[in-house]
PDB file of C-alpha atoms in Angstrom:
ATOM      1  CA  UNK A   1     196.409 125.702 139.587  1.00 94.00           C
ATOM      2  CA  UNK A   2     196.972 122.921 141.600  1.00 97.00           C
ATOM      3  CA  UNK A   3     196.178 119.295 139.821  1.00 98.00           C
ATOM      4  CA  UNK A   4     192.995 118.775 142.354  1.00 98.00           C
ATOM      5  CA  UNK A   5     192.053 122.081 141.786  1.00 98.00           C
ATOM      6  CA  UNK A   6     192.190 120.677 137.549  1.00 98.00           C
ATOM      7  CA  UNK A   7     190.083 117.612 138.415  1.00 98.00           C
ATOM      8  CA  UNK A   8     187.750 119.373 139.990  1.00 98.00           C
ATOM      9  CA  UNK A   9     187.334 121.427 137.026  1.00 98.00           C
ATOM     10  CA  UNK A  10     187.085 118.753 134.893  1.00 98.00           C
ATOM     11  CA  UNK A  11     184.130 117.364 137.131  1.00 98.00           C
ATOM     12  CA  UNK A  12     181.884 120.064 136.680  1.00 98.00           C
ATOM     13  CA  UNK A  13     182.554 121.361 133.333  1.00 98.00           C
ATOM     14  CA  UNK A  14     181.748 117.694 132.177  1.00 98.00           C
ATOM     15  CA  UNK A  15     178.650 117.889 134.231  1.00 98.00           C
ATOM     16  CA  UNK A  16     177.345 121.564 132.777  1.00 98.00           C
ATOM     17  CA  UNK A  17     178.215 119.601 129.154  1.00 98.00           C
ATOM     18  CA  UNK A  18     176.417 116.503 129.867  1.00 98.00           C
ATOM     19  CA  UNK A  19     173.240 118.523 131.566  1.00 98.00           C
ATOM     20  CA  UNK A  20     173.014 120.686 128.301  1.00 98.00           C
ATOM     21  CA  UNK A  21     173.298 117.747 125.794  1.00 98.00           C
ATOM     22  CA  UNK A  22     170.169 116.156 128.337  1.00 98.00           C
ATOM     23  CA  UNK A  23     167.857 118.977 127.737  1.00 97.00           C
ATOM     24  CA  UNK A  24     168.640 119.491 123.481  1.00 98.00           C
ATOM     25  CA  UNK A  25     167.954 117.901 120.604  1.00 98.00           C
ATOM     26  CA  UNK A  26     171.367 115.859 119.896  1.00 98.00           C
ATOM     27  CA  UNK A  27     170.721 116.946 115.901  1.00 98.00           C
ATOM     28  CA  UNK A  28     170.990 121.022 116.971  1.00 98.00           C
ATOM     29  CA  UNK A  29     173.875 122.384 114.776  1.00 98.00           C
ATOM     30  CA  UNK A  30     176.672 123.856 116.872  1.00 98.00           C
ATOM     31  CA  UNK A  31     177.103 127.604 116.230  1.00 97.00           C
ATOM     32  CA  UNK A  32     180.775 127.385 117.425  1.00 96.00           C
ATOM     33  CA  UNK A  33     181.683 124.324 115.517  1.00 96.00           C
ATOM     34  CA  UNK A  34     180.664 125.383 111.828  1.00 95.00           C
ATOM     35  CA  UNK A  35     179.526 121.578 110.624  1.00 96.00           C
ATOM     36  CA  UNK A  36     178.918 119.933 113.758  1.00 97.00           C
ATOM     37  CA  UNK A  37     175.479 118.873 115.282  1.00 98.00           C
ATOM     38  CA  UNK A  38     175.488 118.607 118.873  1.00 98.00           C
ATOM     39  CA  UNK A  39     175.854 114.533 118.909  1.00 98.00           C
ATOM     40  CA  UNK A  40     179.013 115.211 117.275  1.00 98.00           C
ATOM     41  CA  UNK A  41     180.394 117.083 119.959  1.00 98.00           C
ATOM     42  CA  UNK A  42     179.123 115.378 123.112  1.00 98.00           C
ATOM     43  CA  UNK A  43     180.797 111.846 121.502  1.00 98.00           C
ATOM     44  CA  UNK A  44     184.140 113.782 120.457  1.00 97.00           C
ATOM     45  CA  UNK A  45     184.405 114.749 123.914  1.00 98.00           C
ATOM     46  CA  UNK A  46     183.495 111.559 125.243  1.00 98.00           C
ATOM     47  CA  UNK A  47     186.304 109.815 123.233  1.00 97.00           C
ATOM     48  CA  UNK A  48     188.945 112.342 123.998  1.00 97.00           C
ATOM     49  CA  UNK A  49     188.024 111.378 127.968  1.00 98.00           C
ATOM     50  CA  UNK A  50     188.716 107.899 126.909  1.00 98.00           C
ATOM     51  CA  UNK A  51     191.413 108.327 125.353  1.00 97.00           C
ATOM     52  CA  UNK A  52     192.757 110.447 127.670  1.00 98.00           C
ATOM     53  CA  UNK A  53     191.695 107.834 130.370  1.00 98.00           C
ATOM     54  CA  UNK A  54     193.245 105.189 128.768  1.00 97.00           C
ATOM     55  CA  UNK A  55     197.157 107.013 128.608  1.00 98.00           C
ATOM     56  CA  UNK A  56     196.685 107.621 132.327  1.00 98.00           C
ATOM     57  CA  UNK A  57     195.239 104.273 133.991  1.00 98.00           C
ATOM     58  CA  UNK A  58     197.555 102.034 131.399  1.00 97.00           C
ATOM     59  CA  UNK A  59     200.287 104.445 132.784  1.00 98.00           C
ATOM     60  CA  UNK A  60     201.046 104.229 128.527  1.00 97.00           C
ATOM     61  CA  UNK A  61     204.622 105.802 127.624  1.00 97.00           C
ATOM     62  CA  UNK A  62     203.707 105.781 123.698  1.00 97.00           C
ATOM     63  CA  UNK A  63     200.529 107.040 122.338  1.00 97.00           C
ATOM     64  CA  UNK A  64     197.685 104.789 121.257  1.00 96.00           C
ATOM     65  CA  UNK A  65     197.412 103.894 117.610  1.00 94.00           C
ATOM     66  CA  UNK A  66     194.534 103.803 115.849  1.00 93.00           C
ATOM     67  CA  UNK A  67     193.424 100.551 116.888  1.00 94.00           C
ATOM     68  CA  UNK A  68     194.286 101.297 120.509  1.00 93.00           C
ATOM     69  CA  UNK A  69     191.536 104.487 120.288  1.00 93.00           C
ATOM     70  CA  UNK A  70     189.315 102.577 118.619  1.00 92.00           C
ATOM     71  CA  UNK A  71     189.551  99.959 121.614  1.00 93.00           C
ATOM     72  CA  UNK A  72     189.802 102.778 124.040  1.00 93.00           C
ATOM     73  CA  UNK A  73     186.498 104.497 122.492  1.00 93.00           C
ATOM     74  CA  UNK A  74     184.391 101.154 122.156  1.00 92.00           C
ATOM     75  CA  UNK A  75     181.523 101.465 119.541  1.00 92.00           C
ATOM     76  CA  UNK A  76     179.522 104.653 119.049  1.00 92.00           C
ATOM     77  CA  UNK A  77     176.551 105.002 121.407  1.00 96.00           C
ATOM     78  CA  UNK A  78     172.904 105.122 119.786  1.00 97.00           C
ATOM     79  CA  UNK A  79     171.375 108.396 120.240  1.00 97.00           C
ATOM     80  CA  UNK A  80     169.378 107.643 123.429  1.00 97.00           C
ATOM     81  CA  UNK A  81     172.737 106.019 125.280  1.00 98.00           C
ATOM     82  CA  UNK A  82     174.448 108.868 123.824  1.00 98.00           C
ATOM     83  CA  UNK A  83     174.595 111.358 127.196  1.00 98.00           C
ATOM     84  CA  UNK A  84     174.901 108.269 129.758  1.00 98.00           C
ATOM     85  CA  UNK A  85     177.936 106.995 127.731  1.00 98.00           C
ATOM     86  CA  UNK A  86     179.569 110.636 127.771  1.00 98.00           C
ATOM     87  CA  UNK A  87     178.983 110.402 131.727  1.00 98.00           C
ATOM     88  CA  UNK A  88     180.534 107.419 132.200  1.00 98.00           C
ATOM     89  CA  UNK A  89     183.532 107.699 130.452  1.00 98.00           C
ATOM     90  CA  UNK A  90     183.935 111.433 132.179  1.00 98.00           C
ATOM     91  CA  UNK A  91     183.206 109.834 135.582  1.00 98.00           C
ATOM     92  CA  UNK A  92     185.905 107.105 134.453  1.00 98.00           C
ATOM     93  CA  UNK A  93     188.331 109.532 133.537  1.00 98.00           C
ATOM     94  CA  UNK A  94     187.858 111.357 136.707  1.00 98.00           C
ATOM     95  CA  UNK A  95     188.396 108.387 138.628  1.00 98.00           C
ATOM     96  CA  UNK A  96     191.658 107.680 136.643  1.00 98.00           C
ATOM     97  CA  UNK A  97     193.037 110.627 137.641  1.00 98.00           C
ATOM     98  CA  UNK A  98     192.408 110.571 141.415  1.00 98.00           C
ATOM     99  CA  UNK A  99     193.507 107.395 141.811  1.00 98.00           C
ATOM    100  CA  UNK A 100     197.058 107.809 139.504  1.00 98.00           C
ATOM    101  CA  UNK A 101     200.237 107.775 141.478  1.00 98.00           C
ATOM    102  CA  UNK A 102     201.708 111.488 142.003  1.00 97.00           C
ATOM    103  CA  UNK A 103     204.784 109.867 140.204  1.00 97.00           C
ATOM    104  CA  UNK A 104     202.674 108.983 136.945  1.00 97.00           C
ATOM    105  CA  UNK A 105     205.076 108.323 134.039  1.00 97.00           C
ATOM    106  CA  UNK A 106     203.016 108.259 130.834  1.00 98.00           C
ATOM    107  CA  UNK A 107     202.832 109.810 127.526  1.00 98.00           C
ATOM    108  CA  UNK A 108     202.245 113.613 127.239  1.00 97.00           C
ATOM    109  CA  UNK A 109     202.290 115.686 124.394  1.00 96.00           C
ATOM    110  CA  UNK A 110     202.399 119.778 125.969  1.00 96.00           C
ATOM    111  CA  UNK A 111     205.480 120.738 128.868  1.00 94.00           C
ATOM    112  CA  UNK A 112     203.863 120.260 132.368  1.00 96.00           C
ATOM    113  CA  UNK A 113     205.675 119.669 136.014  1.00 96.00           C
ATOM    114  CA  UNK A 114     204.347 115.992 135.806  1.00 98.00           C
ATOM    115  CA  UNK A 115     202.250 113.561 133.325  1.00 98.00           C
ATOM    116  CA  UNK A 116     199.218 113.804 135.820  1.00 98.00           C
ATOM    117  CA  UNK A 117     199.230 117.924 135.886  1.00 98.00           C
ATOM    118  CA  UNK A 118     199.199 117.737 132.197  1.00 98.00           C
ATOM    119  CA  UNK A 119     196.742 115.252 131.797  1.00 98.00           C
ATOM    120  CA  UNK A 120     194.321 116.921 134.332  1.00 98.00           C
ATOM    121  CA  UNK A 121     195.185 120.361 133.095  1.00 98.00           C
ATOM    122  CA  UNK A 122     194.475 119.521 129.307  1.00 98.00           C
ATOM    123  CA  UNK A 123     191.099 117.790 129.939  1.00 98.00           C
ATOM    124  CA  UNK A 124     189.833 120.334 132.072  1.00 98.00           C
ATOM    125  CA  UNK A 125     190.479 122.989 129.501  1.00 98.00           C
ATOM    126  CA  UNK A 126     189.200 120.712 126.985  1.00 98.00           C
ATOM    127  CA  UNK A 127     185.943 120.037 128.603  1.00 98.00           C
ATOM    128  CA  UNK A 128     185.644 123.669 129.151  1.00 98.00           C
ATOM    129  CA  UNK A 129     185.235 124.902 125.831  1.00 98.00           C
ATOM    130  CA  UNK A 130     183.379 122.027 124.553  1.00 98.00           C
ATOM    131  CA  UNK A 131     181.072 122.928 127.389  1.00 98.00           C
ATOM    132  CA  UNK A 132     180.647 126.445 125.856  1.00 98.00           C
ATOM    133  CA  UNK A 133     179.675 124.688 122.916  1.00 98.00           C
ATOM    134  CA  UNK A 134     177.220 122.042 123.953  1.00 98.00           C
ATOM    135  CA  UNK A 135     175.944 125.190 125.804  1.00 98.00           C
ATOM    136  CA  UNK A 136     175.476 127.239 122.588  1.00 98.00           C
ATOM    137  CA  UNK A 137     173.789 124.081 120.595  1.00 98.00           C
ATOM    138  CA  UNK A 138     171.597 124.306 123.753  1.00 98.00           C
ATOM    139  CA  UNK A 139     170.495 128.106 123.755  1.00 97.00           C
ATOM    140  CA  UNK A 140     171.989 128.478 127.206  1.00 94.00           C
ATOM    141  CA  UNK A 141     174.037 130.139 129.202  1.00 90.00           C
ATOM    142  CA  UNK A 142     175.286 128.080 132.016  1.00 92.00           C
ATOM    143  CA  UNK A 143     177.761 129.812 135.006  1.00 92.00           C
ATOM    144  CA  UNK A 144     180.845 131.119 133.482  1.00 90.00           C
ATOM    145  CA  UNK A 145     184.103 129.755 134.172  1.00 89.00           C
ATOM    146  CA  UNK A 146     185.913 130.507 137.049  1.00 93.00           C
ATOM    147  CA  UNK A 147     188.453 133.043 137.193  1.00 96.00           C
ATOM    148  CA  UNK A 148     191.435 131.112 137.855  1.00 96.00           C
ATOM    149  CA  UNK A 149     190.867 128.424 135.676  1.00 97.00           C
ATOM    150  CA  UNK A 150     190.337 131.079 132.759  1.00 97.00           C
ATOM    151  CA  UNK A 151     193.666 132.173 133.339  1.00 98.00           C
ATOM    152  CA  UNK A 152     194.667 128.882 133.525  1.00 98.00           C
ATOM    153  CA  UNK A 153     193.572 127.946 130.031  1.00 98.00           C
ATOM    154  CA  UNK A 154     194.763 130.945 128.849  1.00 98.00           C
ATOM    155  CA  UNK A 155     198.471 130.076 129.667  1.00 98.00           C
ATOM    156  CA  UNK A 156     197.815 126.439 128.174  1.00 98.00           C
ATOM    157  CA  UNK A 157     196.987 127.783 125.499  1.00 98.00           C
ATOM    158  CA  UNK A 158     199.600 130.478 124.655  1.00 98.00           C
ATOM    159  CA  UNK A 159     202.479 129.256 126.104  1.00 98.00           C
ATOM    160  CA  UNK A 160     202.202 125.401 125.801  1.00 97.00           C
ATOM    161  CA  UNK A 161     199.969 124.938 122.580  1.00 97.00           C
ATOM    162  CA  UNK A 162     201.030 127.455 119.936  1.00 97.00           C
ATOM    163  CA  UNK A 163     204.211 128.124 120.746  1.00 97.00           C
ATOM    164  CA  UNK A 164     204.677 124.192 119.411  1.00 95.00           C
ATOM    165  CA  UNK A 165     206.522 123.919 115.769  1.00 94.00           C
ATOM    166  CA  UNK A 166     203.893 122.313 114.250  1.00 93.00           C
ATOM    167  CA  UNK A 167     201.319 125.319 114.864  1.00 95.00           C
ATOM    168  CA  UNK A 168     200.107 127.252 112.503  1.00 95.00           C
ATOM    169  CA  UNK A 169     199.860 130.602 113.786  1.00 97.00           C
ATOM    170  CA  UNK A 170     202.448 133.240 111.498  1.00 97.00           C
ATOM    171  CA  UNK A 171     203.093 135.911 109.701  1.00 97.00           C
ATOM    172  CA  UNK A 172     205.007 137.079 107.053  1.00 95.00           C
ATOM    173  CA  UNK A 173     205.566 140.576 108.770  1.00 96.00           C
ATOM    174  CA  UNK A 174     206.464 140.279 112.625  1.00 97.00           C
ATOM    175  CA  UNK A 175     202.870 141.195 114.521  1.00 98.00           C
ATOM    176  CA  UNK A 176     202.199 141.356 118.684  1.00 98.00           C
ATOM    177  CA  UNK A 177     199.463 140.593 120.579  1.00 98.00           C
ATOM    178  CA  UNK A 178     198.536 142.056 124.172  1.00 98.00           C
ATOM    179  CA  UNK A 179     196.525 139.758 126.145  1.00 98.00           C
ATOM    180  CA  UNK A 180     195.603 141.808 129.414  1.00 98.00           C
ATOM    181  CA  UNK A 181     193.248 140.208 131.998  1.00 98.00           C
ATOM    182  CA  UNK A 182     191.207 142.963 134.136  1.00 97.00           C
ATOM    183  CA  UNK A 183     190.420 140.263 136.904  1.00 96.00           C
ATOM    184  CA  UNK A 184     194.346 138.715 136.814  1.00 94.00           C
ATOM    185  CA  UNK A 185     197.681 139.206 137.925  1.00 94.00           C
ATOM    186  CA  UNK A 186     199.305 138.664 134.411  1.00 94.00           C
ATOM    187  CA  UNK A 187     199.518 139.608 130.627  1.00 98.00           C
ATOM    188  CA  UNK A 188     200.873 138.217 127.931  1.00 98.00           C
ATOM    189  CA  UNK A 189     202.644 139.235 125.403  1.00 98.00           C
ATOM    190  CA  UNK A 190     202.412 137.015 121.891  1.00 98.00           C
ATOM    191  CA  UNK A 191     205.151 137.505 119.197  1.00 98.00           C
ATOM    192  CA  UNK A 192     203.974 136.098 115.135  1.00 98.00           C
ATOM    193  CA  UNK A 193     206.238 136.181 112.934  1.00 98.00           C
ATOM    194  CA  UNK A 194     207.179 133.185 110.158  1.00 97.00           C
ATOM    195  CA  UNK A 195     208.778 131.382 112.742  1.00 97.00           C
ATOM    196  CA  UNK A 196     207.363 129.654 116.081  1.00 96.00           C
ATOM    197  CA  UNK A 197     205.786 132.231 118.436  1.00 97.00           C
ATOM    198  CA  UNK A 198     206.783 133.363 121.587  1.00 98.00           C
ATOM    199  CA  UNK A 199     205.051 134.376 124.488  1.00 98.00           C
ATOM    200  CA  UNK A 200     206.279 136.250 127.258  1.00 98.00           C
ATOM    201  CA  UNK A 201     204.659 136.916 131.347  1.00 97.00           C
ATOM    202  CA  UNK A 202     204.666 140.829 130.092  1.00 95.00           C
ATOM    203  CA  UNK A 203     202.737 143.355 128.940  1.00 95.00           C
ATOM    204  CA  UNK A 204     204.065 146.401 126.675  1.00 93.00           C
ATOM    205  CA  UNK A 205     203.116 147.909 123.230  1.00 96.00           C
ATOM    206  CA  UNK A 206     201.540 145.600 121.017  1.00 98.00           C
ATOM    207  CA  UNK A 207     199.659 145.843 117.799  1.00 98.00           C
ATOM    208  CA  UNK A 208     196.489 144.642 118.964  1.00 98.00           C
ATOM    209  CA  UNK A 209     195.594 144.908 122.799  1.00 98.00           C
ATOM    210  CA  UNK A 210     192.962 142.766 124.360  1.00 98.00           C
ATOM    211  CA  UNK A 211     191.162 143.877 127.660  1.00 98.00           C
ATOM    212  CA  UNK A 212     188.768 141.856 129.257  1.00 98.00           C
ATOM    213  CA  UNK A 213     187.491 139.455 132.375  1.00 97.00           C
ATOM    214  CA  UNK A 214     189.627 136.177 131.899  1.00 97.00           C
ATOM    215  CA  UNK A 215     186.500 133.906 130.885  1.00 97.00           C
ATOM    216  CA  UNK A 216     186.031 136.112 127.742  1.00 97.00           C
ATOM    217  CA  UNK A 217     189.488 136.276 126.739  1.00 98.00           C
ATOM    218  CA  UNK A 218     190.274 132.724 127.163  1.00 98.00           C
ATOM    219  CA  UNK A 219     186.387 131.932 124.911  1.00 97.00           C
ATOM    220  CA  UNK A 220     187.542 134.399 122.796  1.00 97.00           C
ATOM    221  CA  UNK A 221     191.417 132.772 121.971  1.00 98.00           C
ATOM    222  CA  UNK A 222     189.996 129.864 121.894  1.00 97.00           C
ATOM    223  CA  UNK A 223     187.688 131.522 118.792  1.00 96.00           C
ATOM    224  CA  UNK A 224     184.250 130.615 120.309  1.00 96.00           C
ATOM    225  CA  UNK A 225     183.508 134.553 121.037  1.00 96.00           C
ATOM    226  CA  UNK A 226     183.759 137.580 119.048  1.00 94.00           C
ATOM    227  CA  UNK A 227     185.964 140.684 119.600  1.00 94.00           C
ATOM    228  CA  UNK A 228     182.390 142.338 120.994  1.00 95.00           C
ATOM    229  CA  UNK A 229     182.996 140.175 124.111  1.00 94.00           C
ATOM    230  CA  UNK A 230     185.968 142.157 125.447  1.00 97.00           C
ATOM    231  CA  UNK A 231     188.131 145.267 124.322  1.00 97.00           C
ATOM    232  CA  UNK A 232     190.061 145.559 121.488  1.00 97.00           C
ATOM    233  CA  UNK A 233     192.890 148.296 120.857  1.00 97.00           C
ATOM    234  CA  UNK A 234     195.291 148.778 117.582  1.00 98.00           C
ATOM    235  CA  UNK A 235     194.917 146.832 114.392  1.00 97.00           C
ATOM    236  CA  UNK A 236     191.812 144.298 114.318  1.00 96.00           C
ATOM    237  CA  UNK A 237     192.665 142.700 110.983  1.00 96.00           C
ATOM    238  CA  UNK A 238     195.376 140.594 113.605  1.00 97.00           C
ATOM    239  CA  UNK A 239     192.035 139.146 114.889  1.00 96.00           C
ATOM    240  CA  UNK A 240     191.216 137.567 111.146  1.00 96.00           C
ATOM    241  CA  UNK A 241     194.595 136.020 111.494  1.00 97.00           C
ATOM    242  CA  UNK A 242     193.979 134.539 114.707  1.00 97.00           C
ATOM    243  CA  UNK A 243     190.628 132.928 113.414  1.00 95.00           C
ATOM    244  CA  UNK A 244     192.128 131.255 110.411  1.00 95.00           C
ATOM    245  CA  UNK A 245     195.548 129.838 111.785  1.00 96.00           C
ATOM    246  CA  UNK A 246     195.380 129.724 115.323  1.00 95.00           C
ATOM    247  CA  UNK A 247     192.928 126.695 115.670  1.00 89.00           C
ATOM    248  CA  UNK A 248     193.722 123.583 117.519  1.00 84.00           C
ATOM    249  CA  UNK A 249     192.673 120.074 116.187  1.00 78.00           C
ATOM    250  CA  UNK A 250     192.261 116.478 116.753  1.00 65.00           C
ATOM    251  CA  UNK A 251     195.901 115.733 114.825  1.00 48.00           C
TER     252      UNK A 251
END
């Protein structure tokens, strides 16, 4: 994807968030977020778009520290400011992002061709799943994502976030993984064992197959679906792994 086609990505998966959180009760629990009530998730996202908003506009080459997000963030919005705040601060980051140079030199923290495809790339893939969240707090089902961007995030995912040293994704016993798209070009093929894992553009024999339309699979990796959503082929107990060590946090 190009980094437009990101943005504009971004835009309206911010706006499906924000239009969910406007119609529910901000104390619903979130089904995908075991502990979280909705407020919780609409101002998480709204201070990851700051803070992501903040690296590109200050064109930042070091991360903020704690003081800088807590500048970045500002105070915590009352209930009733809570879903105008969260569309500010995505329209702000939005903005940032059009208006950055194509020669951006900032702080990243995943491999991407430049810091403004990585920036636009992570936040669209961000707001995407929180999206699917806000959406399940809401008892709706808004339009799925599209195609390419599901295929997209998958790649983000396998190839940029957990193949990072400080993931937790392993296995005592070496274990694959066939990811396999019906509505993409690509697989991908995920190696576990007790050191990093490694992901290859290939499909082949695999201890636990995947099959599905990209949206799923991506929902699904990113454990907000269950194996239901798509098929499943070989040993299923690799799925329980997945759940409980492939999870991606704030630090």
């Amino acid at each position: 994807m190009e980094i437009n086609e990101h943005i504009e990505a971004l835009g309206r998966e911010g706006r499906l968030l924000a239009d969910a959180a406007a119609v529910t009760d901000l104390g619903a629990p979130v089904p995908t977020c075991p502990g979280w009530l909705l407020r919780d998730l609409v101002l998480h996202t709204g201070q990851v778009h700051r803070w992501a908003a903040a690296h590109v506009a200050q064109a930042r080459t070091e991360p903020l520290d704690e003081a800088g997000q807590e500048a970045a963030w500002g105070p915590a919005p009352a209930d009733a400011e809570l879903v105008g705040w969260f569309r500010a601060g995505h329209a702000n980051l939005l903005a940032a992002l059009r208006e950055a140079p194509a020669d951006l030199d900032c702080w990243t923290f995943l491999p991407a061709p430049s810091p403004l495809a990585f920036w636009a790339r992570r936040q669209a893939h961000e707001t995407a799943v929180h999206r699917f969240d806000a959406e399940a707090a809401a008892g709706l089902a808004g339009p799925p994502a599209g195609t390419g961007p599901a295929l997209d995030g998958i790649d983000e995912l396998l190839r940029a976030m957990l193949v990072r040293p400080r993931a937790k994704l392993r296995s005592e016993r070496p274990r694959t993984l066939a990811v396999r798209p019906t509505d993409g070009p690509r697989s991908w093929l995920v190696t576990i064992t007790r050191e990093p894992v490694t992901v290859a553009l290939a499909d082949g024999p695999a201890d636990l197959a995947l099959t599905g339309p990209a949206r799923d699979l991506f929902l699904l990796l990113w454990n907000r679906l269950g194996p239901e959503a798509v098929a499943c082929e070989g040993d299923r107990t690799l799925l329980d792994l997945w759940r409980e060590t492939a999870v991606i946090t704030w630090s």
